CSV table of N, CA and C and ligand atoms in Angstrom, one decimal:
chain,number,residue,atom,x,y,z
B,1,MET,N,23.0,14.0,-2.4
B,1,MET,CA,22.3,14.5,-1.4
B,1,MET,C,22.8,15.9,-1.0
B,2,ALA,N,23.9,16.4,-1.5
B,2,ALA,CA,24.6,17.5,-0.9
B,2,ALA,C,23.8,18.8,-1.1
B,3,ASN,N,24.0,19.5,-2.3
B,3,ASN,CA,23.3,20.8,-2.3
B,3,ASN,C,22.0,20.8,-3.1
B,4,ALA,N,21.4,19.7,-3.2
B,4,ALA,CA,20.1,19.6,-4.0
B,4,ALA,C,19.0,18.9,-3.2
B,5,PRO,N,17.9,19.4,-3.4
B,5,PRO,CA,16.6,18.9,-2.4
B,5,PRO,C,16.3,17.4,-3.1
B,6,ALA,N,15.8,16.8,-2.0
B,6,ALA,CA,15.3,15.5,-2.4
B,6,ALA,C,13.8,15.8,-2.7
B,7,ASN,N,13.1,15.2,-3.8
B,7,ASN,CA,11.7,15.5,-4.0
B,7,ASN,C,10.9,14.1,-4.0
B,8,ILE,N,9.9,14.3,-3.1
B,8,ILE,CA,9.1,13.2,-2.8
B,8,ILE,C,8.5,12.6,-4.0
B,9,ASP,N,7.9,13.4,-4.8
B,9,ASP,CA,7.2,13.1,-6.1
B,9,ASP,C,8.2,12.3,-6.9
B,10,ALA,N,9.3,12.8,-7.2
B,10,ALA,CA,10.3,12.3,-8.2
B,10,ALA,C,10.7,10.9,-7.7
B,11,VAL,N,11.0,10.7,-6.4
B,11,VAL,CA,11.5,9.5,-5.8
B,11,VAL,C,10.3,8.4,-6.0
B,12,LEU,N,9.1,8.9,-5.8
B,12,LEU,CA,8.1,8.0,-5.9
B,12,LEU,C,7.7,7.5,-7.2
B,13,ALA,N,8.1,8.4,-8.1
B,13,ALA,CA,7.7,8.0,-9.6
B,13,ALA,C,8.9,7.2,-10.1
B,14,SER,N,9.9,7.1,-9.4
B,14,SER,CA,11.1,6.3,-9.9
B,14,SER,C,11.1,4.8,-9.7
B,15,PHE,N,10.1,4.3,-9.0
B,15,PHE,CA,10.0,2.8,-8.7
B,15,PHE,C,8.7,2.5,-8.5
B,16,GLN,N,8.3,1.1,-8.6
B,16,GLN,CA,7.1,0.7,-8.7
B,16,GLN,C,6.7,-0.3,-7.5
B,17,GLN,N,7.9,-0.9,-7.0
B,17,GLN,CA,7.8,-1.9,-6.0
B,17,GLN,C,6.9,-1.5,-4.9
B,18,ARG,N,6.0,-2.5,-4.3
B,18,ARG,CA,5.2,-2.2,-3.1
B,18,ARG,C,6.0,-2.7,-1.9
B,19,TRP,N,6.0,-2.0,-0.7
B,19,TRP,CA,6.5,-2.5,0.5
B,19,TRP,C,8.1,-2.5,0.2
B,20,SER,N,8.7,-1.5,-0.4
B,20,SER,CA,10.0,-1.5,-0.6
B,20,SER,C,10.6,-0.1,-0.4
B,21,PRO,N,10.8,0.2,0.8
B,21,PRO,CA,11.1,1.7,1.2
B,21,PRO,C,12.3,2.3,0.6
B,22,ARG,N,12.4,3.5,0.1
B,22,ARG,CA,13.5,4.2,-0.4
B,22,ARG,C,13.9,5.3,0.6
B,23,ILE,N,15.2,5.4,0.8
B,23,ILE,CA,15.7,6.4,1.7
B,23,ILE,C,15.8,7.7,1.0
B,24,LEU,N,14.8,8.7,1.4
B,24,LEU,CA,14.7,9.9,0.6
B,24,LEU,C,15.9,10.8,1.2
B,25,THR,N,16.1,10.9,2.4
B,25,THR,CA,17.2,11.7,3.0
B,25,THR,C,17.4,11.2,4.5
B,26,GLN,N,18.5,11.6,5.2
B,26,GLN,CA,18.8,11.4,6.5
B,26,GLN,C,18.9,12.6,7.4
B,27,VAL,N,18.4,12.5,8.6
B,27,VAL,CA,18.7,13.6,9.4
B,27,VAL,C,19.2,13.0,10.8
B,28,ASN,N,20.2,13.5,11.3
B,28,ASN,CA,21.1,13.0,12.4
B,28,ASN,C,21.1,11.4,12.2
B,29,ASP,N,20.6,10.6,13.0
B,29,ASP,CA,20.7,9.2,13.0
B,29,ASP,C,19.4,8.5,12.3
B,30,TYR,N,18.5,9.3,11.8
B,30,TYR,CA,17.4,8.9,11.2
B,30,TYR,C,17.2,8.8,9.7
B,31,ASP,N,16.5,8.0,9.2
B,31,ASP,CA,16.1,7.9,7.8
B,31,ASP,C,14.7,8.5,7.6
B,32,VAL,N,14.6,9.3,6.5
B,32,VAL,CA,13.3,9.7,6.1
B,32,VAL,C,13.0,8.8,4.9
B,33,ARG,N,12.1,7.9,5.0
B,33,ARG,CA,12.0,6.9,3.8
B,33,ARG,C,10.6,7.1,3.3
B,34,VAL,N,10.4,6.7,2.0
B,34,VAL,CA,9.1,6.7,1.2
B,34,VAL,C,8.9,5.4,0.7
B,35,ALA,N,7.6,5.0,0.8
B,35,ALA,CA,7.2,3.7,0.3
B,35,ALA,C,5.8,3.7,-0.4
B,36,LYS,N,5.8,2.8,-1.5
B,36,LYS,CA,4.5,2.6,-2.1
B,36,LYS,C,4.0,1.3,-1.4
B,37,VAL,N,2.7,1.3,-1.0
B,37,VAL,CA,2.2,0.0,-0.2
B,37,VAL,C,0.9,-0.3,-0.9
B,38,GLU,N,0.7,-1.7,-1.0
B,38,GLU,CA,-0.6,-2.2,-1.4
B,38,GLU,C,-0.7,-3.6,-0.9
B,39,GLY,N,-1.9,-4.1,-0.3
B,39,GLY,CA,-2.0,-5.3,0.2
B,39,GLY,C,-1.6,-5.2,1.7
B,40,THR,N,-1.2,-6.5,2.1
B,40,THR,CA,-1.0,-6.5,3.6
B,40,THR,C,0.5,-7.0,3.9
B,41,PHE,N,1.0,-6.3,4.8
B,41,PHE,CA,2.5,-6.4,5.2
B,41,PHE,C,2.4,-7.8,6.4
B,42,VAL,N,3.5,-7.9,7.0
B,42,VAL,CA,3.6,-9.0,8.0
B,42,VAL,C,3.4,-8.4,9.5
B,43,TRP,N,2.9,-9.1,10.4
B,43,TRP,CA,2.9,-8.6,11.8
B,43,TRP,C,4.5,-8.6,12.2
B,44,HIS,N,4.8,-7.4,12.9
B,44,HIS,CA,6.1,-7.4,13.4
B,44,HIS,C,6.2,-6.2,14.4
B,45,SER,N,7.4,-6.1,15.2
B,45,SER,CA,7.5,-4.9,16.1
B,45,SER,C,8.9,-4.6,16.0
B,46,HIS,N,9.2,-3.5,16.5
B,46,HIS,CA,10.6,-2.8,16.5
B,46,HIS,C,10.8,-2.6,18.0
B,47,PRO,N,11.6,-3.6,18.6
B,47,PRO,CA,11.8,-3.6,20.0
B,47,PRO,C,12.6,-2.3,20.6
B,48,ASP,N,13.3,-1.6,19.7
B,48,ASP,CA,14.1,-0.7,20.2
B,48,ASP,C,13.7,0.8,19.6
B,49,THR,N,12.6,1.1,18.9
B,49,THR,CA,12.4,2.3,18.4
B,49,THR,C,10.9,2.4,17.9
B,50,ASP,N,10.4,3.7,18.3
B,50,ASP,CA,9.2,4.1,17.7
B,50,ASP,C,9.1,4.2,16.1
B,51,GLU,N,8.0,4.2,15.4
B,51,GLU,CA,8.0,4.1,14.0
B,51,GLU,C,7.0,5.2,13.6
B,52,LEU,N,7.4,6.3,12.8
B,52,LEU,CA,6.4,7.3,12.5
B,52,LEU,C,5.9,7.0,11.0
B,53,PHE,N,4.6,7.2,10.9
B,53,PHE,CA,4.0,7.1,9.6
B,53,PHE,C,3.3,8.3,9.0
B,54,VAL,N,3.5,8.7,7.9
B,54,VAL,CA,2.8,9.8,7.4
B,54,VAL,C,2.1,9.4,5.9
B,55,VAL,N,0.8,9.4,5.9
B,55,VAL,CA,0.3,9.0,4.7
B,55,VAL,C,0.4,10.3,3.6
B,56,LEU,N,1.0,10.0,2.5
B,56,LEU,CA,1.1,11.0,1.5
B,56,LEU,C,-0.1,11.0,0.6
B,57,ASP,N,-0.6,9.7,0.2
B,57,ASP,CA,-1.7,9.7,-0.6
B,57,ASP,C,-2.3,8.2,-0.4
B,58,GLY,N,-3.7,8.2,-0.5
B,58,GLY,CA,-4.3,7.0,-0.3
B,58,GLY,C,-4.7,6.7,1.0
B,59,ARG,N,-4.9,5.5,1.5
B,59,ARG,CA,-5.3,5.1,2.8
B,59,ARG,C,-4.6,4.0,3.3
B,60,LEU,N,-4.2,4.0,4.5
B,60,LEU,CA,-3.4,2.9,5.2
B,60,LEU,C,-3.9,2.6,6.5
B,61,ASP,N,-4.1,1.3,6.6
B,61,ASP,CA,-4.7,0.8,8.0
B,61,ASP,C,-3.6,0.2,8.7
B,62,ILE,N,-3.5,0.5,9.9
B,62,ILE,CA,-2.4,-0.2,10.8
B,62,ILE,C,-3.0,-1.0,11.8
B,63,ARG,N,-2.9,-2.4,11.9
B,63,ARG,CA,-3.5,-3.1,12.9
B,63,ARG,C,-2.5,-3.3,13.9
B,64,LEU,N,-2.9,-3.3,15.2
B,64,LEU,CA,-2.1,-3.3,16.3
B,64,LEU,C,-2.5,-4.2,17.3
B,65,ARG,N,-1.5,-4.9,17.9
B,65,ARG,CA,-1.6,-6.0,18.9
B,65,ARG,C,-0.9,-5.7,20.1
B,66,GLN,N,-1.6,-5.5,21.2
B,66,GLN,CA,-1.0,-5.2,22.5
B,66,GLN,C,-1.8,-5.9,23.6
B,67,ASP,N,-1.2,-6.6,24.6
B,67,ASP,CA,-1.7,-7.3,25.6
B,67,ASP,C,-2.9,-8.2,25.1
B,68,GLY,N,-2.7,-8.9,23.9
B,68,GLY,CA,-3.6,-9.7,23.4
B,68,GLY,C,-4.8,-9.1,22.8
B,69,THR,N,-4.9,-7.9,22.8
B,69,THR,CA,-6.0,-7.1,22.2
B,69,THR,C,-5.6,-6.5,20.7
B,70,GLU,N,-6.4,-6.9,19.8
B,70,GLU,CA,-6.1,-6.2,18.5
B,70,GLU,C,-7.0,-5.1,18.2
B,71,SER,N,-6.5,-4.1,17.6
B,71,SER,CA,-7.2,-2.9,17.2
B,71,SER,C,-6.7,-2.4,15.8
B,72,VAL,N,-7.4,-1.5,15.3
B,72,VAL,CA,-6.9,-0.9,14.0
B,72,VAL,C,-7.0,0.5,13.8
B,73,VAL,N,-6.0,1.3,13.4
B,73,VAL,CA,-6.1,2.8,13.2
B,73,VAL,C,-6.1,3.0,11.7
B,74,HIS,N,-7.3,3.8,11.3
B,74,HIS,CA,-7.4,4.1,9.9
B,74,HIS,C,-6.8,5.4,9.6
B,75,LEU,N,-5.8,5.4,8.7
B,75,LEU,CA,-5.1,6.7,8.3
B,75,LEU,C,-5.5,7.0,6.9
B,76,ALA,N,-5.7,8.4,6.7
B,76,ALA,CA,-6.1,8.8,5.3
B,76,ALA,C,-4.9,9.9,5.0
B,77,ARG,N,-5.0,10.5,3.8
B,77,ARG,CA,-3.9,11.4,3.4
B,77,ARG,C,-3.7,12.4,4.4
B,78,HIS,N,-2.4,12.6,4.7
B,78,HIS,CA,-1.8,13.5,5.6
B,78,HIS,C,-2.0,13.2,7.0
B,79,ASP,N,-2.5,12.0,7.3
B,79,ASP,CA,-2.6,11.6,8.6
B,79,ASP,C,-1.2,11.2,9.2
B,80,VAL,N,-1.0,11.4,10.4
B,80,VAL,CA,0.4,11.0,11.0
B,80,VAL,C,0.2,10.2,12.2
B,81,PHE,N,1.0,9.2,12.2
B,81,PHE,CA,0.7,8.2,13.4
B,81,PHE,C,2.0,7.6,13.8
B,82,VAL,N,2.3,7.4,15.1
B,82,VAL,CA,3.4,6.8,15.6
B,82,VAL,C,3.1,5.3,16.3
B,83,VAL,N,3.7,4.4,15.7
B,83,VAL,CA,3.7,3.1,16.4
B,83,VAL,C,4.8,3.0,17.4
B,84,PRO,N,4.3,2.9,18.8
B,84,PRO,CA,5.4,2.9,19.8
B,84,PRO,C,6.3,1.6,19.7
B,85,ARG,N,7.6,1.8,20.1
B,85,ARG,CA,8.5,0.6,20.1
B,85,ARG,C,7.9,-0.6,20.8
B,86,GLY,N,8.1,-1.6,20.4
B,86,GLY,CA,7.6,-2.9,21.0
B,86,GLY,C,6.3,-3.3,20.8
B,87,VAL,N,5.5,-2.4,20.0
B,87,VAL,CA,4.0,-2.8,19.9
B,87,VAL,C,3.9,-3.5,18.4
B,88,GLU,N,3.3,-4.6,18.4
B,88,GLU,CA,3.2,-5.5,17.2
B,88,GLU,C,2.2,-4.7,16.3
B,89,HIS,N,2.5,-4.5,15.0
B,89,HIS,CA,1.8,-3.8,14.0
B,89,HIS,C,1.8,-4.6,12.7
B,90,ARG,N,0.7,-4.3,11.9
B,90,ARG,CA,0.6,-4.9,10.7
B,90,ARG,C,0.0,-3.8,9.7
B,91,PRO,N,0.8,-3.1,8.9
B,91,PRO,CA,0.1,-2.2,8.0
B,91,PRO,C,-0.6,-3.0,6.9
B,92,GLU,N,-1.6,-2.3,6.4
B,92,GLU,CA,-2.2,-2.8,5.2
B,92,GLU,C,-3.0,-1.7,4.5
B,93,SER,N,-3.1,-1.9,3.1
B,93,SER,CA,-3.7,-0.9,2.3
B,93,SER,C,-4.4,-1.7,0.9
B,94,PRO,N,-5.7,-2.0,1.2
B,94,PRO,CA,-6.2,-2.7,0.2
B,94,PRO,C,-6.3,-2.1,-1.2
B,95,ASP,N,-6.3,-0.7,-1.2
B,95,ASP,CA,-6.3,0.0,-2.6
B,95,ASP,C,-5.0,0.7,-2.8
B,96,GLY,N,-4.0,0.7,-1.9
B,96,GLY,CA,-2.7,1.2,-2.2
B,96,GLY,C,-2.6,2.6,-1.6
B,97,ALA,N,-1.3,2.9,-1.2
B,97,ALA,CA,-1.0,4.1,-0.6
B,97,ALA,C,0.5,4.5,-0.8
B,98,SER,N,0.8,5.7,-0.8
B,98,SER,CA,2.2,6.2,-0.7
B,98,SER,C,2.4,6.8,0.8
B,99,ILE,N,3.5,6.3,1.4
B,99,ILE,CA,3.7,6.7,2.8
B,99,ILE,C,5.2,7.2,2.9
B,100,LEU,N,5.3,8.0,4.0
B,100,LEU,CA,6.6,8.5,4.6
B,100,LEU,C,6.8,7.9,5.9
B,101,LEU,N,8.1,7.4,6.1
B,101,LEU,CA,8.4,6.8,7.3
B,101,LEU,C,9.6,7.5,8.0
B,102,LEU,N,9.6,7.6,9.2
B,102,LEU,CA,10.8,8.0,10.0
B,102,LEU,C,11.2,7.1,10.9
B,103,GLU,N,12.4,6.6,10.9
B,103,GLU,CA,12.9,5.7,11.9
B,103,GLU,C,14.4,5.8,11.8
B,104,PRO,N,15.0,5.2,12.9
B,104,PRO,CA,16.6,5.2,12.9
B,104,PRO,C,17.2,4.5,11.9
B,105,THR,N,18.2,5.0,11.3
B,105,THR,CA,19.0,4.4,10.3
B,105,THR,C,19.5,2.9,10.7
B,106,GLY,N,19.1,2.1,9.8
B,106,GLY,CA,19.4,0.6,10.1
B,106,GLY,C,18.2,-0.1,10.6
B,107,THR,N,17.1,0.6,10.8
B,107,THR,CA,15.8,-0.2,11.2
B,107,THR,C,15.3,-1.1,10.1
B,108,LEU,N,15.1,-2.3,10.4
B,108,LEU,CA,14.6,-3.3,9.5
B,108,LEU,C,13.3,-3.2,9.2
B,109,SER,N,12.8,-3.0,8.0
B,109,SER,CA,11.3,-2.8,7.7
B,109,SER,C,10.3,-3.9,8.3
B,110,THR,N,10.9,-5.1,8.4
B,110,THR,CA,10.0,-6.2,9.0
B,110,THR,C,10.3,-6.4,10.5
B,111,GLY,N,11.1,-5.6,11.1
B,111,GLY,CA,11.3,-5.7,12.5
B,111,GLY,C,11.9,-7.0,12.9
B,112,ASP,N,11.1,-7.5,14.0
B,112,ASP,CA,11.5,-8.8,14.5
B,112,ASP,C,10.8,-9.9,13.9
B,113,TYR,N,10.2,-9.8,12.8
B,113,TYR,CA,9.5,-10.9,12.1
B,113,TYR,C,10.5,-11.9,11.7
B,114,ASP,N,10.2,-13.2,12.0
B,114,ASP,CA,11.3,-14.2,11.7
B,114,ASP,C,10.7,-15.3,10.8
B,115,GLY,N,9.5,-15.1,10.1
B,115,GLY,CA,8.9,-16.1,9.3
B,115,GLY,C,9.4,-15.9,7.8
B,116,GLU,N,8.8,-16.5,6.9
B,116,GLU,CA,9.2,-16.4,5.5
B,116,GLU,C,8.7,-15.0,5.0
B,117,VAL,N,9.4,-14.3,4.3
B,117,VAL,CA,9.0,-13.0,3.8
B,117,VAL,C,8.3,-13.3,2.5
B,118,PRO,N,7.0,-12.9,2.4
B,118,PRO,CA,6.3,-13.0,1.2
B,118,PRO,C,6.8,-12.4,0.0
B,119,ASP,N,6.6,-12.7,-1.2
B,119,ASP,CA,7.3,-12.2,-2.4
B,119,ASP,C,7.0,-10.7,-2.5
B,120,HIS,N,5.7,-10.3,-2.1
B,120,HIS,CA,5.4,-8.9,-2.4
B,120,HIS,C,6.1,-8.0,-1.3
B,121,ILE,N,6.8,-8.3,-0.5
B,121,ILE,CA,7.4,-7.6,0.5
B,121,ILE,C,8.9,-7.6,0.4
B,122,THR,N,9.5,-6.5,0.6
B,122,THR,CA,11.0,-6.5,0.7
B,122,THR,C,11.4,-6.2,2.2
B,123,SER,N,12.1,-7.1,2.7
B,123,SER,CA,12.7,-7.0,4.1
B,123,SER,C,13.9,-6.2,4.0
B,124,THR,N,13.9,-4.9,4.3
B,124,THR,CA,15.1,-4.0,4.1
B,124,THR,C,15.3,-2.9,5.1
B,125,THR,N,16.5,-2.5,5.3
B,125,THR,CA,16.8,-1.4,6.0
B,125,THR,C,16.6,0.1,5.3
B,126,GLY,N,16.1,-0.2,4.1
B,126,GLY,CA,15.8,1.0,3.2
B,126,GLY,C,16.7,0.9,1.9
B,127,LEU,N,16.3,1.2,0.8
B,127,LEU,CA,17.1,1.1,-0.5
B,127,LEU,C,17.4,2.7,-1.0
B,128,PRO,N,18.5,2.8,-1.6
B,128,PRO,CA,19.0,4.1,-2.0
B,128,PRO,C,17.7,4.5,-3.1
B,129,THR,N,17.7,5.9,-3.3
B,129,THR,CA,17.0,6.3,-4.3
B,129,THR,C,17.8,6.3,-5.7
J,201,NI,NI1,7.1,-1.5,11.4
């Protein structure tokens, strides 16, 4: 990471797993992560932190549940959206997308989800590139 840039395209080309974020770089106490996503994630929240989503390519829908009301935010390429701390969310992408995430180092991708993690999802604090 020292004197060389990280390249989003190169990192995205280096793996195929969906819902398995890679740590592109770190800034202060935050990870900049990139992930390929396809299909449906699990409902979860992050009690201690907001979560920033940037769609690099494709489309991502984020379902939100707050005070018993469910809504959905539709994100297209280069849309930016922040899920506030404590808000239940379930990202999904029927046709697949590449996304960039910004969240504190150590943040678990599945947050407070305590069910069985489906095979197509990696519950991780981010994998190295
Ligand atoms: Ni999340």
